Short mmCIF file of C-alpha atoms in Angstrom, two decimals:
data_model
loop_
_atom_site.label_atom_id
_atom_site.label_comp_id
_atom_site.label_asym_id
_atom_site.label_seq_id
_atom_site.Cartn_x
_atom_site.Cartn_y
_atom_site.Cartn_z
CA MET A 1 83.59 120.35 74.62
CA SER A 2 87.41 120.23 74.33
CA LYS A 3 89.37 121.14 77.47
CA LYS A 4 91.27 124.44 77.25
CA PHE A 5 94.76 125.25 78.51
CA THR A 6 96.74 128.48 78.41
CA VAL A 7 100.12 128.69 76.66
CA GLU A 8 101.66 129.32 80.07
CA GLU A 9 100.21 126.07 81.41
CA VAL A 10 101.55 124.10 78.43
CA ALA A 11 105.03 125.59 79.02
CA LYS A 12 105.19 123.83 82.42
CA HIS A 13 105.11 120.38 80.77
CA LYS A 14 108.57 119.96 79.24
CA GLN A 15 110.10 116.93 80.91
CA ALA A 16 110.67 113.39 79.67
CA ASP A 17 107.98 112.13 82.05
CA ASP A 18 105.57 115.01 81.32
CA CYS A 19 105.84 116.30 77.75
CA TRP A 20 103.22 118.48 76.01
CA ILE A 21 103.38 120.29 72.68
CA ILE A 22 101.07 122.55 70.68
CA ILE A 23 100.32 121.88 67.01
CA HIS A 24 97.84 124.13 65.24
CA ASP A 25 96.20 125.23 68.51
CA LYS A 26 95.65 121.67 69.70
CA ILE A 27 97.57 120.36 72.70
CA TYR A 28 99.15 116.90 72.67
CA ASP A 29 100.57 114.91 75.57
CA VAL A 30 103.35 113.01 73.78
CA THR A 31 104.99 111.58 76.89
CA LYS A 32 104.20 107.99 75.89
CA PHE A 33 105.19 108.65 72.28
CA LEU A 34 108.74 109.90 72.94
CA ASP A 35 110.42 106.51 72.46
CA ASP A 36 108.36 105.80 69.31
CA HIS A 37 109.05 109.09 67.54
CA PRO A 38 110.87 108.27 64.26
CA GLY A 39 113.15 111.30 64.69
CA GLY A 40 114.13 110.40 68.25
CA LYS A 41 112.89 111.67 71.59
CA LYS A 42 115.25 114.66 71.79
CA VAL A 43 113.47 116.39 68.92
CA LEU A 44 110.20 116.30 70.83
CA LEU A 45 111.80 117.25 74.14
CA LYS A 46 113.39 120.29 72.50
CA ALA A 47 109.95 121.42 71.30
CA SER A 48 108.15 120.48 74.51
CA GLY A 49 106.08 123.15 76.19
CA THR A 50 105.97 125.26 73.01
CA ASP A 51 104.01 125.70 69.78
CA ALA A 52 105.69 123.24 67.40
CA SER A 53 103.39 123.83 64.42
CA LYS A 54 106.12 125.11 62.09
CA GLN A 55 108.49 122.27 62.91
CA PHE A 56 105.71 119.74 62.43
CA ASP A 57 104.65 121.15 59.06
CA ALA A 58 108.24 121.17 57.85
CA PHE A 59 108.82 117.47 58.42
CA HIS A 60 105.48 115.66 58.53
CA ASN A 61 102.54 114.69 56.38
CA PRO A 62 99.28 116.25 57.69
CA SER A 63 97.67 112.79 57.79
CA VAL A 64 99.82 112.04 60.86
CA LEU A 65 97.52 114.27 62.90
CA THR A 66 94.42 112.56 61.53
CA LYS A 67 95.50 109.02 62.30
CA LEU A 68 98.37 108.75 64.80
CA ALA A 69 98.40 111.91 66.89
CA SER A 70 94.65 111.98 67.54
CA LYS A 71 95.11 109.49 70.39
CA TYR A 72 97.42 111.95 72.19
CA VAL A 73 95.33 115.13 71.94
CA ILE A 74 94.22 116.40 75.36
CA GLY A 75 92.76 119.82 74.61
CA GLU A 76 93.26 123.10 72.85
CA VAL A 77 94.79 126.49 73.49
CA GLY A 78 92.46 128.93 75.24
CA ASP A 79 91.42 130.48 78.52
CA PRO A 80 89.74 127.81 80.64
CA SER A 81 88.04 130.46 82.79
CA ALA A 82 86.54 132.41 79.92
CA GLU A 83 82.81 131.99 79.35
CA SER A 84 81.62 131.28 75.86
CA VAL A 85 80.07 134.35 74.30
CA GLU A 86 77.28 134.12 71.81
CA THR A 87 77.81 136.29 68.76
CA ASP A 88 75.70 136.96 65.73
CA ASP A 89 76.84 134.90 62.77
CA VAL A 90 78.63 137.18 60.36
CA GLU A 91 79.10 135.78 56.93
CA ASP A 92 82.52 136.44 55.42
CA SER A 93 82.30 137.97 51.99
CA ASN A 94 84.90 137.67 49.27
CA PRO A 95 84.66 140.18 46.42
CA LEU A 96 86.14 137.60 44.01
CA GLN A 97 83.63 134.86 44.83
CA VAL A 98 80.55 134.53 42.64
CA GLY A 99 79.22 131.15 43.75
CA GLU A 100 80.12 128.22 45.98
CA ALA A 101 83.68 127.00 46.46
CA PHE A 102 84.48 123.46 47.63
CA GLY A 103 87.67 122.00 49.05
CA ASP A 104 90.93 123.62 50.12
CA MET A 105 91.11 125.98 47.12
CA VAL A 106 94.74 125.09 46.38
CA PRO A 107 95.13 126.52 42.86
CA PHE A 108 94.15 123.78 40.37
CA GLY A 109 94.18 121.22 43.19
CA ASP A 110 90.57 120.39 42.27
CA PRO A 111 88.58 120.63 39.02
CA MET A 112 87.63 124.17 38.08
CA TRP A 113 83.94 123.78 38.94
CA TYR A 114 84.97 123.07 42.55
CA GLN A 115 86.80 126.38 42.67
CA ASP A 116 83.94 128.77 41.91
CA TRP A 117 84.00 128.49 38.12
CA TYR A 118 80.85 128.10 36.06
CA SER A 119 80.17 124.75 34.36
CA PRO A 120 77.27 123.50 32.22
CA PHE A 121 77.77 119.91 33.35
CA TYR A 122 77.11 119.95 37.09
CA GLY A 123 74.11 120.74 39.32
CA GLU A 124 72.93 120.22 42.88
CA THR A 125 72.79 116.43 42.61
CA HIS A 126 76.44 116.40 41.54
CA ARG A 127 77.37 118.60 44.49
CA SER A 128 75.57 116.18 46.82
CA VAL A 129 77.49 113.20 45.43
CA ARG A 130 80.77 115.13 45.66
CA LYS A 131 80.12 116.01 49.31
CA ASP A 132 79.26 112.44 50.32
CA VAL A 133 82.15 110.74 48.54
CA ARG A 134 84.73 113.27 49.72
CA ALA A 135 83.61 112.82 53.32
CA PHE A 136 83.86 109.04 52.95
CA VAL A 137 87.33 109.11 51.37
CA GLU A 138 88.75 111.57 53.90
CA LYS A 139 87.44 109.56 56.85
CA GLU A 140 87.66 105.94 55.73
CA ILE A 141 90.52 105.83 53.21
CA MET A 142 93.05 108.66 53.22
CA PRO A 143 94.31 108.25 56.82
CA TYR A 144 95.16 104.60 56.11
CA THR A 145 96.31 104.66 52.48
CA HIS A 146 100.04 104.36 53.18
CA GLU A 147 99.51 101.58 55.71
CA TRP A 148 97.35 99.56 53.31
CA ASP A 149 99.69 100.15 50.41
CA GLU A 150 102.67 98.89 52.37
CA ALA A 151 100.65 95.87 53.58
CA LYS A 152 99.63 95.20 49.94
CA GLU A 153 95.98 94.71 50.85
CA ILE A 154 92.95 96.64 52.00
CA PRO A 155 90.75 95.42 54.86
CA ARG A 156 87.63 93.45 54.10
CA GLU A 157 85.43 95.89 56.02
CA LEU A 158 86.26 98.71 53.59
CA TYR A 159 84.29 96.93 50.84
CA ILE A 160 81.26 96.75 53.12
CA LYS A 161 81.56 100.41 54.12
CA ALA A 162 81.98 101.50 50.50
CA ALA A 163 78.98 99.40 49.49
CA LYS A 164 76.76 100.94 52.15
CA ALA A 165 77.89 104.41 51.03
CA GLY A 166 76.74 103.50 47.50
CA ILE A 167 80.24 103.87 46.10
CA LEU A 168 80.62 100.36 44.67
CA ALA A 169 77.35 100.62 42.76
CA ALA A 170 78.38 104.05 41.46
CA CYS A 171 81.46 102.62 39.73
CA VAL A 172 79.90 100.13 37.30
CA GLY A 173 77.60 102.21 35.12
CA HIS A 174 73.81 101.97 35.20
CA VAL A 175 72.38 99.29 37.51
CA GLU A 176 68.75 98.23 37.54
CA GLN A 177 67.05 99.10 40.81
CA GLN A 178 66.38 95.49 41.84
CA TYR A 179 70.11 94.75 41.90
CA LEU A 180 71.08 97.68 44.13
CA PRO A 181 71.67 96.50 47.72
CA TYR A 182 71.98 100.08 49.00
CA GLY A 183 71.26 103.60 47.78
CA LEU A 184 73.67 105.64 45.64
CA PRO A 185 75.81 108.51 47.01
CA GLY A 186 74.01 111.76 47.67
CA GLY A 187 70.67 109.96 47.84
CA ILE A 188 70.44 110.16 44.04
CA SER A 189 68.13 107.68 42.30
CA ALA A 190 69.53 105.22 39.77
CA ASP A 191 67.61 106.93 36.96
CA GLU A 192 69.13 110.34 37.81
CA PHE A 193 72.68 109.04 38.15
CA ASP A 194 74.51 110.17 34.98
CA SER A 195 78.03 110.03 33.54
CA PHE A 196 79.11 113.06 35.53
CA HIS A 197 78.03 111.51 38.83
CA HIS A 198 80.19 108.50 37.92
CA ILE A 199 83.12 110.80 37.12
CA ILE A 200 82.85 112.50 40.51
CA VAL A 201 82.91 109.17 42.38
CA ALA A 202 86.00 107.83 40.56
CA ASP A 203 87.72 111.23 40.75
CA GLU A 204 87.12 111.65 44.48
CA LEU A 205 88.25 108.09 45.25
CA SER A 206 91.48 108.82 43.41
CA ARG A 207 92.29 111.65 45.80
CA CYS A 208 93.74 108.95 48.07
CA ALA A 209 96.71 109.03 45.66
CA SER A 210 97.05 105.26 45.45
CA GLY A 211 96.26 103.32 42.31
CA GLY A 212 96.58 100.19 44.43
CA VAL A 213 93.92 101.21 46.93
CA THR A 214 91.61 102.59 44.23
CA TRP A 215 91.98 99.50 42.05
CA GLY A 216 91.82 97.19 45.06
CA LEU A 217 88.42 98.63 45.89
CA ILE A 218 86.83 99.19 42.45
CA GLY A 219 89.32 98.04 39.80
CA GLY A 220 88.06 94.52 39.11
CA LEU A 221 84.48 95.49 39.88
CA GLY A 222 84.43 98.41 37.43
CA ILE A 223 85.51 96.29 34.46
CA GLY A 224 84.47 92.76 35.46
CA LEU A 225 80.83 93.38 36.36
CA PRO A 226 79.60 95.53 33.40
CA PRO A 227 79.70 92.64 30.87
CA ILE A 228 77.27 90.76 33.13
CA LEU A 229 75.11 93.84 33.70
CA HIS A 230 74.91 94.61 29.97
CA PHE A 231 74.98 91.18 28.33
CA GLY A 232 74.46 88.55 31.02
CA SER A 233 71.33 86.50 31.59
CA ASN A 234 69.02 87.11 34.52
CA PHE A 235 70.43 83.91 36.01
CA LEU A 236 73.96 85.36 36.01
CA LYS A 237 72.80 88.74 37.29
CA GLU A 238 71.04 87.08 40.21
CA LYS A 239 74.13 84.99 40.95
CA VAL A 240 76.67 87.83 40.90
CA VAL A 241 75.50 91.44 40.89
CA LYS A 242 73.99 92.06 44.30
CA ASP A 243 76.75 90.30 46.25
CA CYS A 244 79.46 92.23 44.40
CA LEU A 245 77.72 95.57 44.95
CA ALA A 246 77.18 94.69 48.62
CA GLY A 247 80.93 94.23 49.06
CA THR A 248 80.63 90.61 50.16
CA LYS A 249 82.05 89.18 46.92
CA ASN A 250 84.66 90.36 44.39
CA ILE A 251 84.88 90.02 40.63
CA CYS A 252 87.64 90.57 38.07
CA LEU A 253 88.05 90.78 34.30
CA ALA A 254 90.47 88.25 32.79
CA ILE A 255 91.50 89.09 29.22
CA THR A 256 95.28 89.65 29.09
CA GLU A 257 97.48 86.58 28.61
CA PRO A 258 101.21 85.92 28.94
CA SER A 259 101.50 86.03 25.15
CA GLY A 260 99.86 89.43 24.72
CA GLY A 261 97.54 92.12 26.02
CA SER A 262 96.44 94.66 23.40
CA ASP A 263 96.22 91.97 20.70
CA VAL A 264 92.91 90.68 22.08
CA ALA A 265 91.79 89.04 18.84
CA ASN A 266 94.60 86.48 19.13
CA LEU A 267 94.01 85.31 22.68
CA SER A 268 94.50 81.58 23.16
CA CYS A 269 92.76 80.57 26.42
CA GLU A 270 90.43 77.82 25.16
CA ALA A 271 86.91 76.81 26.16
CA LYS A 272 86.05 73.50 24.49
CA ASP A 273 82.37 72.65 24.08
CA MET A 274 81.79 69.35 25.92
CA GLY A 275 78.02 69.19 25.43
CA ASP A 276 76.57 70.26 28.79
CA HIS A 277 79.63 72.33 29.81
CA TYR A 278 82.78 74.06 28.58
CA LEU A 279 86.25 72.78 29.46
CA VAL A 280 88.57 75.76 29.99
CA ASN A 281 92.35 75.59 29.69
CA GLY A 282 94.79 78.50 29.54
CA GLU A 283 96.47 81.30 31.44
CA LYS A 284 95.76 84.94 32.24
CA LYS A 285 98.27 87.50 33.47
CA TRP A 286 98.24 90.92 35.21
CA ILE A 287 94.62 90.43 36.29
CA THR A 288 93.50 93.17 38.70
CA ASN A 289 91.84 91.73 41.86
CA GLY A 290 92.53 88.22 40.58
CA THR A 291 94.18 87.07 43.81
CA PHE A 292 91.04 87.59 45.88
CA ALA A 293 88.22 87.52 43.29
CA ASP A 294 85.27 85.20 43.81
CA PHE A 295 84.13 85.55 40.18
CA PHE A 296 86.14 85.78 36.95
CA THR A 297 84.74 87.32 33.76
CA VAL A 298 86.99 85.46 31.32
CA ALA A 299 87.58 85.97 27.61
CA VAL A 300 88.02 82.56 25.98
CA ARG A 301 88.31 81.10 22.51
CA THR A 302 85.25 79.05 21.60
CA GLY A 303 85.49 79.26 17.81
CA GLU A 304 87.67 80.16 14.85
CA PRO A 305 90.91 82.19 15.10
CA GLY A 306 90.56 85.97 15.26
CA PHE A 307 87.72 88.29 16.28
CA ASN A 308 84.85 85.95 15.57
CA GLY A 309 85.85 83.08 17.85
CA ILE A 310 85.86 84.78 21.26
CA SER A 311 83.29 84.39 24.05
CA PHE A 312 82.87 85.55 27.65
CA LEU A 313 82.40 83.00 30.44
CA LEU A 314 81.80 83.50 34.15
CA LEU A 315 84.14 81.30 36.18
CA GLU A 316 83.80 80.89 39.95
CA ARG A 317 86.51 80.56 42.60
CA GLY A 318 85.18 77.22 43.82
CA MET A 319 85.50 75.51 40.43
CA PRO A 320 88.31 72.89 40.50
CA GLY A 321 91.30 73.74 38.32
CA ILE A 322 91.58 77.50 39.01
CA THR A 323 94.90 78.66 40.50
CA THR A 324 95.80 82.28 41.28
CA ARG A 325 98.99 83.81 42.61
CA GLN A 326 100.04 87.36 43.47
CA MET A 327 102.41 89.03 41.03
CA ASN A 328 105.22 91.28 42.28
CA CYS A 329 104.73 94.58 40.46
CA SER A 330 106.35 98.00 40.75
CA GLY A 331 103.20 99.58 42.12
CA VAL A 332 99.44 99.26 42.74
CA TRP A 333 100.31 96.70 45.41
CA PRO A 334 96.92 96.30 47.18
CA SER A 335 95.12 95.67 43.87
CA GLY A 336 95.77 91.92 43.94
CA THR A 337 97.39 91.65 40.50
CA ALA A 338 97.30 87.95 39.62
CA TYR A 339 98.68 85.27 37.37
CA ILE A 340 95.81 82.84 36.79
CA THR A 341 95.97 79.27 35.52
CA PHE A 342 92.92 77.32 34.29
CA GLU A 343 93.41 73.57 34.06
CA ASP A 344 90.44 71.50 32.84
CA VAL A 345 87.95 73.81 34.51
CA LYS A 346 84.36 72.63 33.96
CA VAL A 347 82.08 75.62 33.36
CA PRO A 348 78.29 75.12 33.04
CA LYS A 349 76.73 76.34 29.78
CA GLU A 350 74.51 78.76 31.73
CA ASN A 351 77.69 80.67 32.70
CA LEU A 352 78.07 81.91 29.11
CA ILE A 353 77.80 85.72 29.10
CA GLY A 354 75.73 86.82 26.12
CA LYS A 355 76.07 84.83 22.93
CA GLU A 356 78.79 82.41 21.92
CA ASN A 357 81.53 83.90 19.70
CA LYS A 358 80.24 87.46 20.26
CA GLY A 359 82.71 88.21 23.04
CA PHE A 360 84.93 90.56 21.03
CA LYS A 361 82.03 92.97 20.59
CA TYR A 362 81.41 92.89 24.34
CA ILE A 363 85.10 93.52 25.02
CA MET A 364 85.15 96.55 22.73
CA THR A 365 82.05 97.96 24.41
CA ASN A 366 83.69 97.47 27.79
CA PHE A 367 86.92 99.17 26.70
CA ASN A 368 85.37 102.63 26.39
CA SER A 369 84.25 102.73 30.03
CA GLU A 370 87.50 101.10 31.23
CA ARG A 371 89.61 103.68 29.40
CA MET A 372 87.49 106.57 30.61
CA GLY A 373 88.01 105.25 34.14
CA ILE A 374 91.76 105.34 33.58
CA VAL A 375 91.52 108.89 32.22
CA ILE A 376 89.63 110.05 35.33
CA GLN A 377 92.03 108.35 37.75
CA ALA A 378 95.28 109.27 35.97
CA ASN A 379 94.30 112.91 35.64
CA ARG A 380 93.30 113.14 39.31
CA PHE A 381 96.64 111.57 40.25
CA ALA A 382 98.35 114.23 38.13
CA ARG A 383 96.27 116.85 39.93
CA VAL A 384 97.31 115.40 43.31
CA CYS A 385 100.92 115.89 42.22
CA ILE A 386 100.16 119.57 41.56
CA GLU A 387 98.35 119.99 44.88
CA GLU A 388 101.02 118.28 46.98
CA ALA A 389 103.86 120.11 45.23
CA MET A 390 102.06 123.45 45.52
CA LYS A 391 101.61 123.05 49.28
CA TYR A 392 105.22 121.99 49.72
CA ALA A 393 106.51 124.86 47.56
CA HIS A 394 104.82 127.35 49.89
CA LYS A 395 106.66 126.13 53.01
CA ARG A 396 110.02 124.84 51.75
CA LYS A 397 112.75 127.48 51.44
CA THR A 398 115.97 127.42 49.42
CA PHE A 399 118.50 130.23 49.10
CA GLY A 400 116.38 132.39 51.37
CA LYS A 401 113.19 132.11 49.30
CA ARG A 402 110.19 129.79 49.23
CA LEU A 403 110.22 127.38 46.30
CA ILE A 404 107.12 129.04 44.86
CA ASP A 405 109.05 132.33 44.67
CA HIS A 406 111.58 130.85 42.22
CA PRO A 407 110.52 131.49 38.57
CA VAL A 408 111.86 128.12 37.43
CA LEU A 409 109.50 126.36 39.85
CA ARG A 410 106.53 128.44 38.75
CA ASN A 411 107.34 127.41 35.19
CA LYS A 412 107.11 123.77 36.22
CA PHE A 413 103.71 124.36 37.79
CA ALA A 414 102.46 126.19 34.70
CA HIS A 415 103.21 123.23 32.42
CA MET A 416 101.69 120.75 34.87
CA ILE A 417 98.51 122.82 35.19
CA ARG A 418 97.96 123.37 31.47
CA LYS A 419 98.25 119.66 30.76
CA VAL A 420 95.88 118.61 33.58
CA GLU A 421 93.21 121.19 32.76
CA ALA A 422 93.31 120.41 29.02
CA THR A 423 92.93 116.69 29.73
CA HIS A 424 90.07 117.26 32.17
CA ALA A 425 88.19 119.45 29.69
CA TRP A 426 88.55 116.79 26.97
CA MET A 427 87.36 114.10 29.37
CA GLU A 428 84.25 116.13 30.25
CA ALA A 429 83.50 116.74 26.57
CA LEU A 430 83.66 112.99 25.88
CA ALA A 431 81.49 112.23 28.91
CA TYR A 432 78.88 114.69 27.65
CA GLN A 433 78.79 112.89 24.29
CA SER A 434 78.08 109.64 26.12
CA THR A 435 74.96 111.22 27.65
CA LYS A 436 73.58 112.29 24.24
CA MET A 437 74.91 109.98 21.54
CA PRO A 438 72.94 106.80 20.68
CA ILE A 439 74.56 103.98 22.61
CA GLU A 440 75.04 101.80 19.52
CA LEU A 441 77.19 104.52 17.91
CA GLN A 442 79.42 105.14 20.91
CA PRO A 443 81.95 102.30 20.38
CA ILE A 444 82.52 103.56 16.82
CA ARG A 445 82.31 107.33 17.26
CA LEU A 446 83.86 107.63 20.74
CA GLY A 447 86.33 104.72 20.70
CA GLY A 448 89.08 106.66 18.91
CA PRO A 449 88.82 109.93 20.85
CA ILE A 450 88.66 108.07 24.17
CA ALA A 451 91.79 106.12 23.19
CA LEU A 452 93.60 109.39 22.43
CA CYS A 453 92.40 110.93 25.68
CA LYS A 454 93.62 107.87 27.56
CA ALA A 455 97.12 108.36 26.12
CA GLN A 456 96.91 112.08 26.87
CA SER A 457 95.96 111.43 30.50
CA THR A 458 98.76 108.95 31.20
CA ARG A 459 101.38 111.15 29.50
CA THR A 460 100.11 114.02 31.66
CA PHE A 461 100.27 111.83 34.76
CA GLU A 462 103.84 110.81 33.98
CA PHE A 463 104.91 114.41 33.37
CA CYS A 464 103.32 115.70 36.59
CA ALA A 465 104.67 112.85 38.71
CA ARG A 466 108.19 113.60 37.46
CA GLU A 467 107.93 117.35 37.96
CA ALA A 468 106.43 116.97 41.43
CA ALA A 469 109.23 114.56 42.35
CA GLN A 470 111.77 117.18 41.27
CA ILE A 471 110.05 119.79 43.44
CA PHE A 472 110.02 117.47 46.47
CA GLY A 473 113.59 116.32 45.89
CA GLY A 474 114.76 113.49 48.14
CA LEU A 475 111.41 113.36 49.92
CA ALA A 476 109.87 111.95 46.74
CA TYR A 477 112.43 109.14 46.76
CA THR A 478 111.38 108.00 50.23
CA ARG A 479 108.36 105.83 51.02
CA GLY A 480 106.20 107.57 53.61
CA GLY A 481 106.51 111.06 55.02
CA GLN A 482 105.82 114.33 53.24
CA GLY A 483 106.58 112.98 49.79
CA GLU A 484 104.56 109.80 50.30
CA LYS A 485 101.91 110.47 47.66
CA VAL A 486 104.31 111.63 44.97
CA GLU A 487 106.74 108.75 45.56
CA ARG A 488 103.95 106.21 45.28
CA LEU A 489 102.33 107.78 42.23
CA TYR A 490 105.67 108.00 40.42
CA ARG A 491 105.96 104.20 40.78
CA GLU A 492 102.44 103.67 39.52
CA VAL A 493 102.60 105.60 36.24
CA ARG A 494 103.26 102.49 34.14
CA ALA A 495 100.24 100.75 35.67
CA PHE A 496 98.09 103.33 33.89
CA ALA A 497 100.13 103.87 30.72
CA ILE A 498 100.04 100.17 29.76
CA PRO A 499 96.77 98.48 30.94
CA GLY A 500 93.56 99.18 29.06
CA GLY A 501 95.62 99.59 25.89
CA SER A 502 99.21 100.85 25.87
CA GLU A 503 99.88 104.45 24.85
CA GLU A 504 101.31 103.41 21.50
CA ILE A 505 98.27 101.28 20.66
CA MET A 506 95.91 104.04 21.84
CA LEU A 507 97.57 106.72 19.72
CA ASP A 508 97.50 104.56 16.60
CA LEU A 509 93.91 103.44 17.25
CA GLY A 510 92.76 107.02 17.73
CA VAL A 511 94.09 108.17 14.37
CA ARG A 512 92.94 105.05 12.49
CA GLN A 513 89.43 105.40 13.90
CA ALA A 514 89.33 109.11 13.08
CA VAL A 515 90.28 108.46 9.45
CA LYS A 516 87.72 105.66 9.08
CA VAL A 517 84.89 107.63 10.69
CA GLY A 518 85.84 110.74 8.74
CA ALA A 519 85.79 108.89 5.45
CA PHE A 520 82.44 107.31 6.24
CA MET A 521 81.01 110.74 7.06
CA GLY A 522 82.23 112.25 3.81
CA ALA A 523 85.49 113.91 4.83
CA LYS A 524 87.27 115.54 1.87
CA MET A 525 90.79 114.19 2.38
#
């Protein structure tokens, strides 16, 4: 039980060698923190012996209390002599509430089904997954996101923790039971785990507001492992899957080259057939997780120019001739973005994924899930911008009024909200199709709409990041502090607008596919 102190007792501790403050009813002894306070010791001494909650909220990110200040807490405000009194539990009732609400209920800060709206897509198993993943992210990731982002890496133990929580396995699509090292979030069986469970996991992870941390944890895994799961031999599955899902090994997808990204059919990295092995030569660029990956799912040319000469090979870190180096990018720093060089790398024939010269088909199949992952993450990042800006607008005052009381600011929020909610609804509609439509039709029927939704999500992300930055002002131009999330996300917009197919390519592909499918289905145009 936490020790209790009266306000009068706290007021006695206001010296440099004995300094206490109150923040949100908790009492902190900050004597040893005075010299380390970024704003100087005088700020704390001025507030010593008093309730400094308002001053704290005005200048600090709430995560400070979770991570840093927790070591200084000594008790809470209350009467130490009062006996605890047992009372009957009285359930608060809200006349507006019709079901169960989840989260902080910041308007549009979470998807609508979190905020007591009806949805046909989610049930109790989805609520269980949501509860587990949110608890994991808030405890194991969010307090350390800024620190890891600045360090440009996430600790090795996070992969193990995420694996044991079932999060890694929940980010790669369906996995056969024998390859699962641990259970899935919420205690849900692999057979029950559907597209909407996967959405929840990726969406909740993205609440950390760092593309670098999210991609560092699941970026390479989510796109590098599925080709092996779907098309690889049992030999390759045994070699790779369980270790990657246990968090002891990492994998990445290597398609993009210095000469081009979206133009996959013209890739030039060559794998020459040498009889009992392939000899791989070439380069790959902007490869997520490439700096620390143990396995590389690599698109190579094994045949004629164009679509029909591409294959997938599994390369391993220990193979001589593989060189990786970290690239200096604007954002997503902990994701290990790499420039990779392959020089006379000998790859055994059994490391061929699927069939030779069928790699382009595998790439196209992989693109749908990769792009949906970007949609989920980008739209949650846009939603974080709304949530952070909404909280700030309720405490920041200008010209005698809170920001939220200025019509021009409410107009900004309105446009951010309508874009995020429209994108989320489209994403859910596409996810539902993936649960019903025959899998062989999905690359053709869903490829175009998913491409359009991907462009929609990144345009929405960019818009919301800009508008949130305007609401935060100078705080959004400063790394760390209250504007930390918005500043970081603003830098990371391009990392979502370009990879997985640039916006321009996605928009053109979406319309071309719609026309082709429409014509095939008898559209009268």
